[in-house]
GROMACS .gro file of C-alpha atoms in nm:
model
  343
    1MET     CA    1  -0.010  -0.008  -0.013
    2THR     CA    2   0.305   0.208   0.071
    3GLY     CA    3   0.375   0.268  -0.342
    4PRO     CA    4   0.057   0.382  -0.464
    5ILE     CA    5  -0.016   0.618  -0.119
    6VAL     CA    6   0.374   0.758  -0.196
    7ALA     CA    7   0.225   0.804  -0.586
    8LEU     CA    8  -0.094   0.946  -0.517
    9ASN     CA    9   0.105   1.216  -0.272
   10VAL     CA   10   0.339   1.298  -0.557
   11TRP     CA   11   0.086   1.357  -0.799
   12LEU     CA   12  -0.124   1.575  -0.543
   13LEU     CA   13   0.191   1.764  -0.503
   14THR     CA   14   0.238   1.808  -0.876
   15GLN     CA   15  -0.106   1.941  -0.936
   16LEU     CA   16  -0.046   2.214  -0.637
   17PHE     CA   17   0.232   2.335  -0.788
   18ARG     CA   18   0.076   2.367  -1.109
   19PHE     CA   19  -0.222   2.610  -0.959
   20PHE     CA   20   0.037   2.807  -0.718
   21GLU     CA   21   0.337   2.763  -1.012
   22GLY     CA   22   0.378   3.156  -1.059
   23LEU     CA   23   0.393   3.259  -0.706
   24ILE     CA   24   0.566   2.955  -0.575
   25THR     CA   25   0.880   3.020  -0.861
   26VAL     CA   26   0.873   3.373  -0.738
   27LEU     CA   27   0.885   3.282  -0.367
   28VAL     CA   28   1.169   3.019  -0.455
   29MET     CA   29   1.357   3.271  -0.672
   30ALA     CA   30   1.324   3.534  -0.429
   31ALA     CA   31   1.419   3.230  -0.113
   32ILE     CA   32   1.745   3.152  -0.335
   33LEU     CA   33   1.848   3.517  -0.380
   34ALA     CA   34   1.787   3.591  -0.052
   35PHE     CA   35   2.062   3.302   0.066
   36LEU     CA   36   2.301   3.420  -0.156
   37LEU     CA   37   2.304   3.774  -0.091
   38ASN     CA   38   2.292   3.649   0.298
   39TYR     CA   39   2.671   3.586   0.304
   40PRO     CA   40   2.780   3.975   0.215
   41VAL     CA   41   2.498   4.083   0.400
   42ARG     CA   42   2.665   3.938   0.729
   43LEU     CA   43   2.972   4.078   0.579
   44PHE     CA   44   2.958   4.428   0.613
   45GLN     CA   45   2.741   4.342   0.975
   46ARG     CA   46   3.080   4.280   1.072
   47ALA     CA   47   3.191   4.617   0.958
   48THR     CA   48   2.977   4.745   1.230
   49LEU     CA   49   2.648   4.818   0.975
   50SER     CA   50   2.355   4.747   1.105
   51ARG     CA   51   2.076   4.473   0.956
   52VAL     CA   52   1.877   4.762   0.761
   53GLN     CA   53   2.211   4.962   0.623
   54ALA     CA   54   2.346   4.604   0.517
   55VAL     CA   55   2.056   4.464   0.347
   56THR     CA   56   1.997   4.798   0.111
   57LEU     CA   57   2.377   4.864  -0.004
   58VAL     CA   58   2.451   4.496  -0.080
   59LEU     CA   59   2.069   4.478  -0.267
   60VAL     CA   60   2.151   4.827  -0.451
   61VAL     CA   61   2.495   4.682  -0.534
   62THR     CA   62   2.283   4.357  -0.698
   63VAL     CA   63   2.027   4.544  -0.849
   64ALA     CA   64   2.338   4.792  -0.959
   65LEU     CA   65   2.491   4.498  -1.162
   66PHE     CA   66   2.190   4.322  -1.298
   67VAL     CA   67   2.111   4.653  -1.459
   68ILE     CA   68   2.472   4.708  -1.580
   69ALA     CA   69   2.439   4.349  -1.732
   70GLY     CA   70   2.106   4.408  -1.888
   71VAL     CA   71   2.235   4.704  -2.058
   72THR     CA   72   2.562   4.561  -2.185
   73LEU     CA   73   2.588   4.180  -2.161
   74VAL     CA   74   2.213   4.049  -2.262
   75PRO     CA   75   2.161   4.300  -2.571
   76ILE     CA   76   2.472   4.112  -2.726
   77ILE     CA   77   2.312   3.758  -2.607
   78VAL     CA   78   1.956   3.873  -2.798
   79ASP     CA   79   2.164   3.954  -3.068
   80GLN     CA   80   2.408   3.670  -3.115
   81THR     CA   81   2.085   3.454  -3.071
   82ALA     CA   82   1.911   3.607  -3.314
   83GLN     CA   83   2.201   3.555  -3.575
   84LEU     CA   84   2.229   3.194  -3.441
   85LEU     CA   85   1.870   3.083  -3.535
   86ALA     CA   86   1.961   3.302  -3.871
   87LYS     CA   87   2.248   3.127  -3.943
   88ILE     CA   88   2.158   2.748  -3.819
   89PRO     CA   89   1.976   2.717  -4.201
   90ASP     CA   90   2.266   2.780  -4.399
   91TRP     CA   91   2.449   2.520  -4.184
   92LEU     CA   92   2.226   2.263  -4.189
   93GLN     CA   93   2.262   2.285  -4.586
   94THR     CA   94   2.646   2.306  -4.522
   95SER     CA   95   2.617   1.977  -4.269
   96ALA     CA   96   2.392   1.783  -4.541
   97ARG     CA   97   2.644   1.830  -4.865
   98ASN     CA   98   2.923   1.754  -4.593
   99LEU     CA   99   2.746   1.421  -4.470
  100GLN     CA  100   2.643   1.415  -4.887
  101THR     CA  101   3.002   1.366  -4.978
  102LEU     CA  102   3.071   1.123  -4.673
  103ASP     CA  103   2.760   0.946  -4.774
  104LEU     CA  104   2.919   0.883  -5.156
  105TRP     CA  105   3.230   0.775  -5.029
  106ALA     CA  106   3.074   0.482  -4.761
  107LYS     CA  107   2.876   0.331  -5.070
  108GLN     CA  108   3.178   0.322  -5.286
  109HIS     CA  109   3.386   0.130  -5.030
  110ASN     CA  110   3.028  -0.062  -4.926
  111LEU     CA  111   2.993   0.090  -4.621
  112PRO     CA  112   2.673   0.035  -4.466
  113LEU     CA  113   2.599   0.367  -4.384
  114ASP     CA  114   2.295   0.611  -4.450
  115LEU     CA  115   2.439   0.910  -4.319
  116GLN     CA  116   2.220   1.154  -4.551
  117GLY     CA  117   1.934   0.982  -4.457
  118PHE     CA  118   1.960   1.020  -4.099
  119SER     CA  119   2.087   1.341  -4.162
  120GLY     CA  120   1.774   1.412  -4.317
  121ARG     CA  121   1.506   1.340  -4.040
  122ILE     CA  122   1.780   1.513  -3.782
  123ASN     CA  123   1.741   1.892  -4.036
  124ASN     CA  124   1.406   1.838  -4.051
  125GLN     CA  125   1.354   1.818  -3.669
  126ILE     CA  126   1.536   2.109  -3.628
  127GLU     CA  127   1.396   2.328  -3.905
  128ARG     CA  128   1.048   2.233  -3.761
  129GLN     CA  129   1.188   2.369  -3.403
  130LEU     CA  130   1.289   2.691  -3.551
  131GLU     CA  131   0.915   2.723  -3.721
  132VAL     CA  132   0.793   2.701  -3.363
  133VAL     CA  133   1.021   2.964  -3.222
  134ALA     CA  134   1.001   3.236  -3.519
  135LYS     CA  135   0.585   3.197  -3.469
  136GLU     CA  136   0.662   3.248  -3.052
  137ALA     CA  137   0.814   3.537  -3.088
  138VAL     CA  138   0.551   3.767  -2.999
  139GLY     CA  139   0.510   3.574  -2.687
  140VAL     CA  140   0.866   3.608  -2.657
  141ALA     CA  141   0.836   3.976  -2.656
  142VAL     CA  142   0.507   3.979  -2.380
  143GLY     CA  143   0.712   3.715  -2.193
  144THR     CA  144   0.977   3.978  -2.141
  145VAL     CA  145   0.780   4.212  -2.002
  146ASN     CA  146   0.603   3.959  -1.745
  147GLY     CA  147   0.979   3.870  -1.687
  148LEU     CA  148   1.060   4.215  -1.606
  149ILE     CA  149   0.785   4.232  -1.319
  150THR     CA  150   0.842   3.939  -1.204
  151THR     CA  151   1.217   4.037  -1.151
  152ILE     CA  152   1.092   4.318  -0.955
  153LEU     CA  153   0.859   4.128  -0.757
  154VAL     CA  154   1.163   3.896  -0.661
  155PHE     CA  155   1.389   4.135  -0.563
  156VAL     CA  156   1.149   4.336  -0.338
  157LEU     CA  157   1.057   3.978  -0.194
  158ALA     CA  158   1.437   3.907  -0.117
  159PHE     CA  159   1.478   4.260   0.085
  160TYR     CA  160   1.171   4.146   0.282
  161MET     CA  161   1.311   3.796   0.349
  162LEU     CA  162   1.677   3.981   0.391
  163LEU     CA  163   1.490   4.141   0.724
  164TYR     CA  164   1.274   3.965   0.823
  165GLY     CA  165   1.305   3.595   0.679
  166HIS     CA  166   1.492   3.477   0.975
  167GLN     CA  167   1.225   3.537   1.219
  168LEU     CA  168   0.968   3.340   0.953
  169TRP     CA  169   1.184   3.041   0.881
  170ASN     CA  170   1.223   3.034   1.300
  171GLY     CA  171   0.866   3.003   1.326
  172LEU     CA  172   0.807   2.701   1.010
  173ILE     CA  173   1.048   2.532   1.168
  174ASN     CA  174   0.903   2.557   1.521
  175LEU     CA  175   0.582   2.401   1.441
  176LEU     CA  176   0.771   2.052   1.359
  177PRO     CA  177   0.849   1.870   1.667
  178PRO     CA  178   1.179   1.917   1.796
  179ARG     CA  179   1.381   1.566   1.676
  180TYR     CA  180   1.271   1.696   1.295
  181GLY     CA  181   1.291   2.068   1.292
  182ILE     CA  182   1.636   2.126   1.437
  183PRO     CA  183   1.805   1.826   1.174
  184PHE     CA  184   1.596   1.953   0.892
  185ARG     CA  185   1.696   2.316   0.931
  186GLU     CA  186   2.048   2.219   0.961
  187SER     CA  187   2.071   1.942   0.680
  188LEU     CA  188   1.872   2.224   0.459
  189TRP     CA  189   2.092   2.493   0.544
  190LEU     CA  190   2.401   2.236   0.429
  191ASN     CA  191   2.244   2.126   0.170
  192PHE     CA  192   2.203   2.458   0.016
  193HIS     CA  193   2.463   2.638   0.145
  194ASN     CA  194   2.710   2.373   0.006
  195PHE     CA  195   2.500   2.294  -0.373
  196PHE     CA  196   2.463   2.653  -0.456
  197ILE     CA  197   2.783   2.854  -0.350
  198SER     CA  198   2.996   2.556  -0.525
  199GLN     CA  199   2.793   2.520  -0.752
  200ILE     CA  200   2.753   2.867  -0.904
  201LEU     CA  201   3.128   2.919  -0.860
  202LEU     CA  202   3.216   2.646  -1.076
  203ALA     CA  203   2.967   2.706  -1.353
  204VAL     CA  204   3.091   3.059  -1.351
  205PHE     CA  205   3.417   2.934  -1.380
  206MET     CA  206   3.339   2.718  -1.692
  207GLY     CA  207   3.174   3.014  -1.854
  208LEU     CA  208   3.452   3.247  -1.816
  209ALA     CA  209   3.713   2.999  -1.911
  210LEU     CA  210   3.538   2.900  -2.222
  211ILE     CA  211   3.516   3.299  -2.338
  212PRO     CA  212   3.913   3.317  -2.446
  213VAL     CA  213   3.923   2.960  -2.574
  214PHE     CA  214   3.584   3.019  -2.753
  215LEU     CA  215   3.781   3.326  -2.907
  216VAL     CA  216   4.143   3.163  -2.954
  217LEU     CA  217   3.984   2.867  -3.158
  218GLN     CA  218   3.702   3.143  -3.348
  219VAL     CA  219   3.443   3.034  -3.289
  220PRO     CA  220   3.081   3.193  -3.370
  221PHE     CA  221   2.880   3.295  -3.096
  222ALA     CA  222   3.167   3.307  -2.821
  223LEU     CA  223   2.956   3.462  -2.586
  224LEU     CA  224   2.618   3.297  -2.600
  225PHE     CA  225   2.800   2.927  -2.628
  226ALA     CA  226   2.992   3.027  -2.320
  227LEU     CA  227   2.716   3.112  -2.144
  228LEU     CA  228   2.458   2.792  -2.227
  229ILE     CA  229   2.762   2.584  -2.089
  230GLY     CA  230   2.766   2.787  -1.769
  231ILE     CA  231   2.419   2.794  -1.734
  232ALA     CA  232   2.407   2.412  -1.797
  233GLU     CA  233   2.678   2.339  -1.529
  234LEU     CA  234   2.418   2.412  -1.273
  235ILE     CA  235   2.246   2.077  -1.317
  236PRO     CA  236   2.446   1.794  -1.139
  237LEU     CA  237   2.558   1.503  -1.311
  238VAL     CA  238   2.417   1.608  -1.654
  239GLY     CA  239   2.481   1.953  -1.692
  240ALA     CA  240   2.816   1.974  -1.880
  241ALA     CA  241   2.745   1.688  -2.085
  242LEU     CA  242   2.419   1.837  -2.194
  243GLY     CA  243   2.589   2.190  -2.254
  244ILE     CA  244   2.893   2.074  -2.410
  245GLY     CA  245   2.712   1.845  -2.641
  246VAL     CA  246   2.461   2.084  -2.745
  247VAL     CA  247   2.712   2.338  -2.867
  248THR     CA  248   2.912   2.041  -3.006
  249ILE     CA  249   2.655   1.967  -3.223
  250LEU     CA  250   2.566   2.335  -3.347
  251LEU     CA  251   2.942   2.398  -3.441
  252MET     CA  252   2.948   2.078  -3.615
  253LEU     CA  253   2.693   2.179  -3.843
  254GLN     CA  254   2.904   2.443  -3.977
  255ASN     CA  255   3.257   2.249  -3.928
  256PHE     CA  256   3.350   1.947  -3.799
  257TRP     CA  257   3.691   2.016  -3.717
  258MET     CA  258   3.576   2.322  -3.529
  259GLY     CA  259   3.331   2.124  -3.309
  260PHE     CA  260   3.576   1.870  -3.275
  261TRP     CA  261   3.823   2.088  -3.077
  262VAL     CA  262   3.531   2.278  -2.893
  263VAL     CA  263   3.427   1.947  -2.775
  264ILE     CA  264   3.822   1.858  -2.695
  265ALA     CA  265   3.828   2.178  -2.493
  266ALA     CA  266   3.577   2.195  -2.285
  267THR     CA  267   3.644   1.821  -2.168
  268ILE     CA  268   3.950   1.955  -2.055
  269LEU     CA  269   3.810   2.241  -1.908
  270GLN     CA  270   3.516   1.991  -1.749
  271GLN     CA  271   3.819   1.739  -1.576
  272ILE     CA  272   3.981   2.058  -1.415
  273ARG     CA  273   3.671   2.137  -1.309
  274ASP     CA  274   3.552   1.784  -1.164
  275ASN     CA  275   3.866   1.665  -1.065
  276VAL     CA  276   4.080   1.939  -0.906
  277LEU     CA  277   3.803   2.226  -0.812
  278GLY     CA  278   3.512   2.009  -0.769
  279PRO     CA  279   3.631   1.837  -0.499
  280LYS     CA  280   3.795   2.115  -0.292
  281MET     CA  281   3.485   2.296  -0.350
  282LEU     CA  282   3.198   2.097  -0.377
  283GLY     CA  283   3.279   1.758  -0.199
  284ASP     CA  284   3.017   1.488  -0.101
  285PHE     CA  285   2.747   1.704  -0.023
  286THR     CA  286   2.484   1.498  -0.054
  287GLY     CA  287   2.623   1.166  -0.010
  288LEU     CA  288   2.293   1.047  -0.235
  289ASN     CA  289   2.351   0.795  -0.464
  290PRO     CA  290   2.362   0.851  -0.816
  291ILE     CA  291   2.066   0.705  -0.954
  292TRP     CA  292   1.897   0.876  -0.671
  293ILE     CA  293   1.983   1.181  -0.820
  294PHE     CA  294   1.862   1.115  -1.164
  295ILE     CA  295   1.559   1.054  -0.988
  296ALA     CA  296   1.575   1.372  -0.817
  297LEU     CA  297   1.676   1.596  -1.091
  298LEU     CA  298   1.398   1.390  -1.345
  299MET     CA  299   1.157   1.450  -1.027
  300GLY     CA  300   1.234   1.836  -1.025
  301LEU     CA  301   1.220   1.835  -1.425
  302GLN     CA  302   0.865   1.725  -1.436
  303MET     CA  303   0.695   1.949  -1.132
  304ALA     CA  304   0.909   2.251  -1.168
  305GLY     CA  305   1.097   2.284  -1.515
  306PHE     CA  306   1.458   2.400  -1.501
  307LEU     CA  307   1.420   2.567  -1.156
  308GLY     CA  308   1.287   2.223  -1.051
  309VAL     CA  309   1.593   2.080  -1.207
  310ILE     CA  310   1.831   2.351  -0.969
  311ILE     CA  311   1.645   2.269  -0.653
  312ALA     CA  312   1.606   1.898  -0.680
  313VAL     CA  313   1.922   1.767  -0.544
  314PRO     CA  314   1.972   1.994  -0.250
  315ILE     CA  315   1.608   1.929  -0.124
  316ALA     CA  316   1.684   1.548  -0.172
  317GLY     CA  317   2.008   1.562   0.039
  318THR     CA  318   1.831   1.757   0.264
  319ILE     CA  319   1.546   1.491   0.348
  320LYS     CA  320   1.826   1.245   0.324
  321GLY     CA  321   2.015   1.435   0.595
  322THR     CA  322   1.759   1.441   0.792
  323LEU     CA  323   1.598   1.111   0.782
  324GLU     CA  324   1.950   1.023   0.874
  325ALA     CA  325   2.027   1.250   1.155
  326VAL     CA  326   1.629   1.126   1.310
  327ARG     CA  327   1.746   0.731   1.249
  328SER     CA  328   2.040   0.804   1.424
  329GLU     CA  329   1.921   0.980   1.715
  330ARG     CA  330   1.646   0.687   1.773
  331LEU     CA  331   1.931   0.427   1.752
  332ALA     CA  332   2.147   0.669   1.997
  333LEU     CA  333   1.816   0.668   2.268
  334GLU     CA  334   1.783   0.291   2.172
  335LEU     CA  335   2.148   0.207   2.300
  336LYS     CA  336   2.129   0.396   2.574
  337LYS     CA  337   1.818   0.241   2.685
  338ALA     CA  338   1.933  -0.107   2.652
  339GLU     CA  339   2.257   0.000   2.857
  340GLU     CA  340   2.057   0.105   3.135
  341GLU     CA  341   1.847  -0.175   3.122
  342ILE     CA  342   2.195  -0.382   3.126
  343ILE     CA  343   2.315  -0.225   3.432
   0.00000   0.00000   0.00000
């Protein structure tokens, strides 16, 4: 009976989230922003500033940085995205000609390959997706306005969470029994701290390190592709492969060897990230089995899209940490009781 009940609860939670999706998304984004900004706020508090002064200063600086990025980087990214969408049809034609040549060579050597047919099916899929993107251009413009309003709401909520979130959080934790509330609070803070701080820094490393590499290799749309890989790095386990794979496929449509050297360079940087920086910064922060991580990612994707993917792993780690703490406490109590009975 446990399996069907769990499945029913998950389905009910999914339906509930979809009903309040907009509200929950804004609240979660504001909470994450407040969580990250709390670090510089505490730093300024140590410099004899009051909490209100520190929060105001940090928020003003953050908004200024977002505005500067919106004025300088966003137009470049939008322009490169538009150019990329315009060039993809030409890249598809170039790729089809190259594969046709390779297909003829394979037939001359009696190799059982049908690269041209496979390429045609892939090209048709890409072209259909481009048509969908073109039709949704008006929707993107409307979404930009909605996104601006959502951003303002997120910053306003983050401001109040930085000021009063501690009291609200403690009040919610106090609603739980102490044996659950205390380990839950500690596990939640530890998992979100280790995940977001480390994962964001590692993603920034990949994005910034790839920009000069792409410029040296004369990769078109270097900033856009580096940003794409950097954002994908936020997804645990599979993000790196997804980001590098998408960029490599797009580049190979135009120039096979450029795509080849890009995947080599990105893979080398990824190995540095995983084997040198990752263990020092991230570590085994959840202790989750990779299978459970995949399950958590899929559930987060199903329930909340990209935002769900980002927070799925720390939430899963929090649940695991809380259950382990409660279990350890229970075992300790049972052991103590057994020792008393022996005495």
